[in-house]
mmCIF file of C-alpha atoms in Angstrom:
data_model
loop_
_atom_site.group_PDB
_atom_site.id
_atom_site.type_symbol
_atom_site.label_atom_id
_atom_site.label_comp_id
_atom_site.label_asym_id
_atom_site.label_seq_id
_atom_site.Cartn_x
_atom_site.Cartn_y
_atom_site.Cartn_z
ATOM 1 C CA MET Q 1 -55.158 55.628 43.440
ATOM 2 C CA LYS Q 2 -55.098 55.525 39.402
ATOM 3 C CA GLU Q 3 -58.021 56.518 37.659
ATOM 4 C CA LYS Q 4 -59.342 55.243 35.521
ATOM 5 C CA ASP Q 5 -61.759 55.207 32.054
ATOM 6 C CA LYS Q 6 -65.108 53.559 32.145
ATOM 7 C CA THR Q 7 -64.935 52.053 28.357
ATOM 8 C CA PRO Q 8 -61.440 52.630 26.618
ATOM 9 C CA LEU Q 9 -61.415 53.413 22.967
ATOM 10 C CA SER Q 10 -59.679 50.710 20.609
ATOM 11 C CA LYS Q 11 -56.631 51.931 18.326
ATOM 12 C CA ARG Q 12 -58.810 51.792 15.446
ATOM 13 C CA GLU Q 13 -61.103 54.234 17.667
ATOM 14 C CA ILE Q 14 -58.544 56.267 18.413
ATOM 15 C CA GLU Q 15 -57.127 56.483 15.267
ATOM 16 C CA ALA Q 16 -60.871 58.414 13.973
ATOM 17 C CA ARG Q 17 -61.567 60.127 17.350
ATOM 18 C CA LEU Q 18 -58.071 62.006 16.242
ATOM 19 C CA HIS Q 19 -59.468 62.310 12.682
ATOM 20 C CA GLN Q 20 -61.714 64.514 13.609
ATOM 21 C CA MET Q 21 -59.919 66.279 15.906
ATOM 22 C CA LEU Q 22 -57.244 67.366 13.819
ATOM 23 C CA GLU Q 23 -59.405 68.654 10.798
ATOM 24 C CA ARG Q 24 -60.180 71.412 13.619
ATOM 25 C CA SER Q 25 -56.901 72.102 15.545
ATOM 26 C CA ILE Q 26 -53.054 71.986 14.299
ATOM 27 C CA ILE Q 27 -49.885 72.864 15.912
ATOM 28 C CA SER Q 28 -47.593 71.065 13.265
ATOM 29 C CA GLU Q 29 -46.513 72.181 10.061
ATOM 30 C CA ASP Q 30 -46.612 67.977 8.737
ATOM 31 C CA VAL Q 31 -50.964 68.436 9.684
ATOM 32 C CA ILE Q 32 -50.318 71.725 7.988
ATOM 33 C CA ASP Q 33 -48.933 70.915 4.626
ATOM 34 C CA VAL Q 34 -51.503 67.698 4.526
ATOM 35 C CA PHE Q 35 -54.448 70.270 5.057
ATOM 36 C CA ASP Q 36 -53.277 72.923 2.049
ATOM 37 C CA ALA Q 37 -52.969 69.080 -0.152
ATOM 38 C CA MET Q 38 -56.657 69.087 0.713
ATOM 39 C CA GLY Q 39 -58.061 72.286 0.192
ATOM 40 C CA ILE Q 40 -58.244 73.142 4.097
ATOM 41 C CA LYS Q 41 -58.257 77.016 4.962
ATOM 42 C CA ARG Q 42 -55.760 76.487 7.492
ATOM 43 C CA PRO Q 43 -56.181 78.374 10.903
ATOM 44 C CA GLU Q 44 -54.492 81.270 12.221
ATOM 45 C CA ILE Q 45 -52.718 79.978 14.819
ATOM 46 C CA SER Q 46 -49.735 78.029 14.704
ATOM 47 C CA ILE Q 47 -50.177 75.876 18.520
ATOM 48 C CA LEU Q 48 -53.065 73.999 19.685
ATOM 49 C CA SER Q 49 -55.138 77.453 20.524
ATOM 50 C CA GLU Q 50 -56.159 77.780 24.419
ATOM 51 C CA GLU Q 51 -59.760 77.057 23.448
ATOM 52 C CA PHE Q 52 -58.261 73.981 21.608
ATOM 53 C CA LEU Q 53 -56.448 73.124 25.092
ATOM 54 C CA LYS Q 54 -59.675 73.192 27.341
ATOM 55 C CA GLU Q 55 -61.656 71.576 25.476
ATOM 56 C CA VAL Q 56 -58.730 68.142 25.501
ATOM 57 C CA GLN Q 57 -59.020 68.932 28.886
ATOM 58 C CA GLU Q 58 -62.707 68.876 29.942
ATOM 59 C CA MET Q 59 -62.788 65.343 26.810
ATOM 60 C CA LYS Q 60 -63.896 62.350 28.958
ATOM 61 C CA GLN Q 61 -62.177 60.367 27.515
ATOM 62 C CA LYS Q 62 -59.311 61.138 28.728
ATOM 63 C CA ASN Q 63 -56.780 58.120 26.976
ATOM 64 C CA LEU Q 64 -58.230 60.009 23.604
ATOM 65 C CA ALA Q 65 -56.815 63.167 24.794
ATOM 66 C CA VAL Q 66 -53.678 61.984 25.569
ATOM 67 C CA GLU Q 67 -53.306 60.212 22.065
ATOM 68 C CA MET Q 68 -54.006 63.336 20.357
ATOM 69 C CA LEU Q 69 -51.494 65.736 22.950
ATOM 70 C CA LYS Q 70 -48.991 63.033 22.140
ATOM 71 C CA LYS Q 71 -49.666 62.929 18.536
ATOM 72 C CA LEU Q 72 -49.631 66.751 17.703
ATOM 73 C CA LEU Q 73 -46.332 67.599 19.941
ATOM 74 C CA GLU Q 74 -44.776 64.316 18.454
ATOM 75 C CA GLY Q 75 -45.765 66.302 15.109
ATOM 76 C CA ASN Q 76 -44.684 69.900 16.121
ATOM 77 C CA ILE Q 77 -41.235 68.241 18.074
ATOM 78 C CA LYS Q 78 -40.195 66.476 14.148
ATOM 79 C CA THR Q 79 -40.663 69.677 12.736
ATOM 80 C CA MET Q 80 -38.415 71.461 15.235
ATOM 81 C CA GLU Q 81 -36.032 68.444 15.014
ATOM 82 C CA LYS Q 82 -35.614 69.847 10.992
ATOM 83 C CA ARG Q 83 -34.205 73.127 11.990
ATOM 84 C CA ASN Q 84 -33.100 73.551 15.730
ATOM 85 C CA LEU Q 85 -30.681 70.164 17.554
ATOM 86 C CA VAL Q 86 -30.450 72.028 20.679
ATOM 87 C CA LYS Q 87 -34.648 72.552 21.170
ATOM 88 C CA SER Q 88 -35.993 69.509 19.745
ATOM 89 C CA GLU Q 89 -34.165 67.079 21.346
ATOM 90 C CA LYS Q 90 -34.805 69.643 24.781
ATOM 91 C CA PHE Q 91 -38.103 68.784 23.765
ATOM 92 C CA SER Q 92 -38.251 65.119 22.385
ATOM 93 C CA GLU Q 93 -36.307 64.144 25.957
ATOM 94 C CA ARG Q 94 -39.679 65.761 28.275
ATOM 95 C CA LEU Q 95 -42.059 64.447 26.257
ATOM 96 C CA THR Q 96 -40.848 61.289 26.291
ATOM 97 C CA LYS Q 97 -40.369 61.114 30.598
ATOM 98 C CA ALA Q 98 -43.507 62.501 31.411
ATOM 99 C CA LEU Q 99 -45.047 59.172 28.532
ATOM 100 C CA ASN Q 100 -42.597 56.800 30.499
ATOM 101 C CA LYS Q 101 -44.595 58.041 33.345
ATOM 102 C CA TYR Q 102 -47.710 57.569 31.930
ATOM 103 C CA ARG Q 103 -46.482 54.409 30.827
ATOM 104 C CA ASN Q 104 -45.376 53.526 34.454
ATOM 105 C CA GLN Q 105 -48.469 54.661 35.990
ATOM 106 C CA ALA Q 106 -45.964 56.853 37.910
ATOM 107 C CA LEU Q 107 -49.103 60.201 36.712
ATOM 108 C CA THR Q 108 -52.792 59.644 36.594
ATOM 109 C CA ASN Q 109 -54.590 60.440 32.458
ATOM 110 C CA ALA Q 110 -55.414 63.331 34.128
ATOM 111 C CA GLU Q 111 -51.666 64.356 35.582
ATOM 112 C CA VAL Q 112 -50.322 63.594 32.140
ATOM 113 C CA ILE Q 113 -52.212 66.308 29.953
ATOM 114 C CA GLU Q 114 -51.888 68.688 32.487
ATOM 115 C CA GLU Q 115 -47.772 68.421 31.752
ATOM 116 C CA LEU Q 116 -48.206 67.853 27.860
ATOM 117 C CA ILE Q 117 -49.851 70.745 28.149
ATOM 118 C CA ARG Q 118 -47.184 72.731 29.502
ATOM 119 C CA MET Q 119 -44.963 71.747 27.370
ATOM 120 C CA ALA Q 120 -47.371 73.144 24.906
ATOM 121 C CA HIS Q 121 -47.806 76.443 26.343
ATOM 122 C CA ASP Q 122 -43.904 76.372 26.482
ATOM 123 C CA ILE Q 123 -43.561 75.453 23.214
ATOM 124 C CA LYS Q 124 -45.561 78.550 21.834
ATOM 125 C CA LYS Q 125 -43.182 81.283 24.614
ATOM 126 C CA MET Q 126 -40.453 79.392 23.275
ATOM 127 C CA HIS Q 127 -41.761 81.048 19.288
ATOM 128 C CA GLU Q 128 -42.152 84.180 20.780
ATOM 129 C CA GLU Q 129 -39.608 84.677 22.362
ATOM 130 C CA GLU Q 130 -37.664 83.127 19.303
ATOM 131 C CA ALA Q 131 -39.225 86.251 17.216
ATOM 132 C CA GLU Q 132 -37.784 88.774 20.272
ATOM 133 C CA LEU Q 133 -34.303 87.824 19.318
ATOM 134 C CA GLY Q 134 -34.582 89.211 15.864
ATOM 135 C CA LEU Q 135 -32.317 86.473 14.371
ATOM 136 C CA SER Q 136 -33.228 84.124 11.454
ATOM 137 C CA ASP Q 137 -34.007 80.345 12.046
ATOM 138 C CA ASP Q 138 -30.253 79.388 11.332
ATOM 139 C CA GLU Q 139 -29.280 82.412 13.402
ATOM 140 C CA ILE Q 140 -31.300 81.157 16.390
ATOM 141 C CA ALA Q 141 -30.128 76.873 15.588
ATOM 142 C CA PHE Q 142 -26.837 78.306 16.194
ATOM 143 C CA TYR Q 143 -26.917 80.800 19.900
ATOM 144 C CA ASP Q 144 -29.085 77.745 21.137
ATOM 145 C CA ALA Q 145 -26.232 75.778 20.585
ATOM 146 C CA LEU Q 146 -24.167 78.741 21.865
ATOM 147 C CA THR Q 147 -26.390 78.768 24.932
ATOM 148 C CA ALA Q 148 -27.318 75.341 25.602
ATOM 149 C CA ASP Q 149 -24.810 75.516 29.019
ATOM 150 C CA ASP Q 150 -26.477 78.411 31.200
ATOM 151 C CA ILE Q 151 -23.791 79.554 32.193
ATOM 152 C CA VAL Q 152 -23.013 80.838 29.725
ATOM 153 C CA LYS Q 153 -25.976 83.896 29.441
ATOM 154 C CA GLU Q 154 -24.851 84.727 32.735
ATOM 155 C CA LEU Q 155 -20.865 85.113 30.968
ATOM 156 C CA MET Q 156 -21.136 86.662 27.803
ATOM 157 C CA GLU Q 157 -23.938 89.875 26.415
ATOM 158 C CA ASP Q 158 -26.614 88.585 24.735
ATOM 159 C CA GLU Q 159 -25.746 90.781 21.696
ATOM 160 C CA THR Q 160 -22.426 90.141 21.703
ATOM 161 C CA LEU Q 161 -24.048 85.543 21.373
ATOM 162 C CA LYS Q 162 -26.088 87.555 18.147
ATOM 163 C CA LYS Q 163 -23.586 88.759 16.903
ATOM 164 C CA ILE Q 164 -21.238 84.972 17.269
ATOM 165 C CA ALA Q 165 -24.601 82.905 16.000
ATOM 166 C CA HIS Q 166 -24.829 85.784 13.239
ATOM 167 C CA GLU Q 167 -21.743 85.330 11.933
ATOM 168 C CA LEU Q 168 -21.171 81.634 12.660
ATOM 169 C CA THR Q 169 -24.353 81.290 10.560
ATOM 170 C CA LEU Q 170 -21.636 83.018 7.320
ATOM 171 C CA ALA Q 171 -19.121 81.174 8.192
ATOM 172 C CA ILE Q 172 -20.697 78.067 8.474
ATOM 173 C CA ARG Q 173 -22.408 78.953 5.140
ATOM 174 C CA ASN Q 174 -19.324 79.339 3.318
ATOM 175 C CA ASN Q 175 -17.690 76.726 4.471
ATOM 176 C CA ILE Q 176 -19.984 73.777 4.041
ATOM 177 C CA THR Q 177 -18.640 71.319 1.320
ATOM 178 C CA ILE Q 178 -20.496 68.143 -0.160
ATOM 179 C CA ASP Q 179 -18.418 65.949 1.509
ATOM 180 C CA TRP Q 180 -17.258 67.646 4.909
ATOM 181 C CA SER Q 181 -19.229 65.502 6.849
ATOM 182 C CA VAL Q 182 -17.856 62.363 6.380
ATOM 183 C CA ARG Q 183 -14.182 63.700 4.890
ATOM 184 C CA LYS Q 184 -11.729 63.676 8.551
ATOM 185 C CA SER Q 185 -9.724 66.572 6.956
ATOM 186 C CA ALA Q 186 -13.553 68.870 5.848
ATOM 187 C CA GLN Q 187 -14.355 68.446 9.245
ATOM 188 C CA ALA Q 188 -11.413 69.813 10.704
ATOM 189 C CA SER Q 189 -11.522 73.031 8.491
ATOM 190 C CA MET Q 190 -15.041 73.535 9.867
ATOM 191 C CA ARG Q 191 -13.958 72.731 13.295
ATOM 192 C CA ARG Q 192 -11.092 74.906 12.583
ATOM 193 C CA VAL Q 193 -13.480 77.833 11.622
ATOM 194 C CA ILE Q 194 -16.067 77.837 14.641
ATOM 195 C CA LYS Q 195 -13.239 77.669 17.294
ATOM 196 C CA ARG Q 196 -11.119 80.583 15.306
ATOM 197 C CA LEU Q 197 -14.915 82.490 15.856
ATOM 198 C CA LEU Q 198 -15.675 81.362 19.463
ATOM 199 C CA SER Q 199 -11.784 82.290 20.445
ATOM 200 C CA LYS Q 200 -12.172 85.960 18.206
ATOM 201 C CA TYR Q 201 -15.853 86.752 21.180
ATOM 202 C CA ASP Q 202 -13.523 84.905 24.159
ATOM 203 C CA TYR Q 203 -15.736 82.040 24.800
ATOM 204 C CA PRO Q 204 -15.649 80.372 28.270
ATOM 205 C CA PRO Q 205 -13.515 78.111 27.579
ATOM 206 C CA ASP Q 206 -15.175 75.064 29.772
ATOM 207 C CA GLN Q 207 -18.007 75.262 27.899
ATOM 208 C CA ALA Q 208 -16.152 76.098 24.081
ATOM 209 C CA LEU Q 209 -16.169 71.787 23.503
ATOM 210 C CA LYS Q 210 -19.853 71.671 24.445
ATOM 211 C CA ALA Q 211 -20.440 74.347 21.920
ATOM 212 C CA LEU Q 212 -18.165 73.154 19.590
ATOM 213 C CA ASN Q 213 -20.153 70.134 19.624
ATOM 214 C CA ILE Q 214 -23.646 71.498 18.824
ATOM 215 C CA VAL Q 215 -22.442 73.747 16.636
ATOM 216 C CA MET Q 216 -20.925 71.529 14.292
ATOM 217 C CA ARG Q 217 -23.753 68.936 14.761
ATOM 218 C CA GLN Q 218 -26.204 71.869 14.043
ATOM 219 C CA ALA Q 219 -23.728 72.730 11.402
ATOM 220 C CA GLU Q 220 -24.872 69.176 9.723
ATOM 221 C CA LYS Q 221 -28.444 69.564 10.052
ATOM 222 C CA MET Q 222 -27.821 73.288 8.154
ATOM 223 C CA ALA Q 223 -26.554 70.893 5.457
ATOM 224 C CA GLY Q 224 -29.548 68.795 4.818
ATOM 225 C CA ASN Q 225 -27.011 65.776 6.421
ATOM 226 C CA VAL Q 226 -27.935 62.612 8.760
ATOM 227 C CA TYR Q 227 -26.309 62.916 12.352
ATOM 228 C CA GLU Q 228 -24.265 60.004 13.137
ATOM 229 C CA GLU Q 229 -22.985 59.781 16.620
ATOM 230 C CA VAL Q 230 -19.256 57.598 15.455
ATOM 231 C CA ILE Q 231 -18.255 60.223 12.808
ATOM 232 C CA TRP Q 232 -18.016 62.656 15.894
ATOM 233 C CA SER Q 233 -16.906 60.183 18.671
ATOM 234 C CA ASP Q 234 -12.915 60.196 16.431
ATOM 235 C CA SER Q 235 -13.384 64.031 15.268
ATOM 236 C CA VAL Q 236 -14.197 65.323 18.695
ATOM 237 C CA ALA Q 237 -10.946 64.289 20.617
ATOM 238 C CA GLU Q 238 -10.286 67.379 22.245
ATOM 239 C CA GLU Q 239 -9.723 67.348 26.155
ATOM 240 C CA PRO Q 240 -12.198 69.073 27.960
ATOM 241 C CA GLY Q 241 -11.016 72.763 29.363
ATOM 242 C CA LYS Q 242 -8.984 72.740 27.000
ATOM 243 C CA PHE Q 243 -9.397 73.782 23.802
ATOM 244 C CA THR Q 244 -7.388 75.404 21.423
ATOM 245 C CA THR Q 245 -7.700 77.194 17.827
ATOM 246 C CA ASP Q 246 -4.787 74.987 16.194
#
């Protein structure tokens, strides 16, 4: 049987409780910025603390706990999206699936809370692993673009992937122009730069087209532009498995 709260809270009550809880714990930079503006001391955490997660898990009002975790994770993913396309899409998809199952009653309150807490733990682990890479945020974003297909890590040395990420960052910074995201000639030039760099390091050809697409999208993020699917549908029409540097 699906568990039900005895006294469900109204939307206004949920918002009021969320505001109170957000004054005590933070995971997203968006929330942190708000606290800076209010002159409140910033907590020494980058994501939900274990103490806070335990408190949320033990809350009697489970619908409030779900709403709180949802809001905080969405804020964290929104911040992540500004710098890392691959990881933000991964966590966004995961959050959406969990919430859809919850709304369709495929998950109980307790089960969805457990899943959202696992997501919080995984985001924290992600940050720890990023720190160990010794790369800048842009380099990490391109490293993730290069390794979006898991098999790439099996086919290439990690240090080589780091080198490609570093050189991609430099090359893209040096080749980004104000209008490169809307002019086909500029797009083609950028693609050639990326493709030649991938070929230089013998990047697996069967995975190269996927990497090119993601790197191009990440490059646009890097340039501060908004990605539009229609732009790339015409500009990246290479046939899978036939990746050339022309």
